[in-house]
Amino acid sequence: MSDLQELYQSVILDHNRKPRNFGELPSASHEADGRNPLCGDEVHVALVLDEAGTIADVKFTGHGCAISKASASLMTAAVKGKSRSEAEELFARFHALVLGQDPDEGKTLGQLVVFSGVSRFPVRVKCASLAWHTLKAALESGATDTAAVPAVSTE
Ligand code: ZN
């Protein structure tokens, strides 16, 4: 394993152990549930979209493997303060990265670059992208009624 891969691994393990933005968000304007049945990962993403269309706050809860949890943690850190369209664009680029299709290999994706190695493990792509799919479902939902929380499955 190269030094770079070891560094990436340690960032993922750190976010798994101490996830950022983990917890409930009672003031959420948008939320969604995501499941990756192949691995057993489950995530709930809740966010506050302000009147300007900016993700003012975002949190997640759930459980799953280290990759899914670290990805949710890094996703929330990456999209907080971004507009909805910026967040969707970031998801498109992250998705290309984990599929091994990003021409920059994540070099302009900030900390998200730590998931570049996932492309070599196709079964892990769904773990890494679950939180992002769930974020997208939340942004598209507009649901404030918890009974109407949309659910996505990456299976
Ligand atoms: Zn997983």
mmCIF file of N, CA and C and ligand atoms in Angstrom, residues 36 39-41 64-68 123-124 126-128, ligand 1:
data_model
loop_
_atom_site.group_PDB
_atom_site.id
_atom_site.type_symbol
_atom_site.label_atom_id
_atom_site.label_comp_id
_atom_site.label_asym_id
_atom_site.label_seq_id
_atom_site.Cartn_x
_atom_site.Cartn_y
_atom_site.Cartn_z
ATOM 1 N N ASN A 36 -28.546 0.562 1.690
ATOM 2 C CA ASN A 36 -27.742 -0.248 0.776
ATOM 3 C C ASN A 36 -27.849 -1.687 1.265
ATOM 4 N N CYS A 39 -24.933 -4.323 1.739
ATOM 5 C CA CYS A 39 -23.951 -4.245 2.824
ATOM 6 C C CYS A 39 -24.637 -4.063 4.168
ATOM 7 N N GLY A 40 -25.919 -3.626 4.147
ATOM 8 C CA GLY A 40 -26.627 -3.361 5.397
ATOM 9 C C GLY A 40 -26.483 -1.930 5.874
ATOM 10 N N ASP A 41 -25.955 -1.051 5.015
ATOM 11 C CA ASP A 41 -25.794 0.352 5.400
ATOM 12 C C ASP A 41 -27.147 1.054 5.388
ATOM 13 N N GLY A 64 -23.668 1.514 9.599
ATOM 14 C CA GLY A 64 -23.193 0.778 8.436
ATOM 15 C C GLY A 64 -21.696 0.603 8.510
ATOM 16 N N CYS A 65 -21.115 0.231 7.379
ATOM 17 C CA CYS A 65 -19.680 -0.034 7.350
ATOM 18 C C CYS A 65 -18.892 1.280 7.432
ATOM 19 N N ALA A 66 -17.607 1.160 7.630
ATOM 20 C CA ALA A 66 -16.742 2.334 7.789
ATOM 21 C C ALA A 66 -16.803 3.243 6.568
ATOM 22 N N ILE A 67 -16.851 2.653 5.385
ATOM 23 C CA ILE A 67 -16.877 3.467 4.152
ATOM 24 C C ILE A 67 -18.160 4.299 4.096
ATOM 25 N N SER A 68 -19.301 3.673 4.399
ATOM 26 C CA SER A 68 -20.572 4.398 4.279
ATOM 27 C C SER A 68 -20.656 5.510 5.311
ATOM 28 N N VAL A 123 -18.025 -3.404 -5.255
ATOM 29 C CA VAL A 123 -19.060 -3.645 -4.250
ATOM 30 C C VAL A 123 -19.121 -2.502 -3.235
ATOM 31 N N ARG A 124 -18.009 -1.755 -3.114
ATOM 32 C CA ARG A 124 -17.942 -0.646 -2.162
ATOM 33 C C ARG A 124 -18.468 0.673 -2.734
ATOM 34 N N LYS A 126 -21.371 1.397 -3.838
ATOM 35 C CA LYS A 126 -22.691 1.706 -3.269
ATOM 36 C C LYS A 126 -22.567 2.194 -1.823
ATOM 37 N N CYS A 127 -21.613 1.660 -1.078
ATOM 38 C CA CYS A 127 -21.373 2.132 0.294
ATOM 39 C C CYS A 127 -20.958 3.603 0.270
ATOM 40 N N ALA A 128 -20.052 3.927 -0.650
ATOM 41 C CA ALA A 128 -19.498 5.287 -0.707
ATOM 42 C C ALA A 128 -20.505 6.290 -1.238
HETATM 43 ZN ZN ZN B 1 -21.173 -0.619 3.276
#
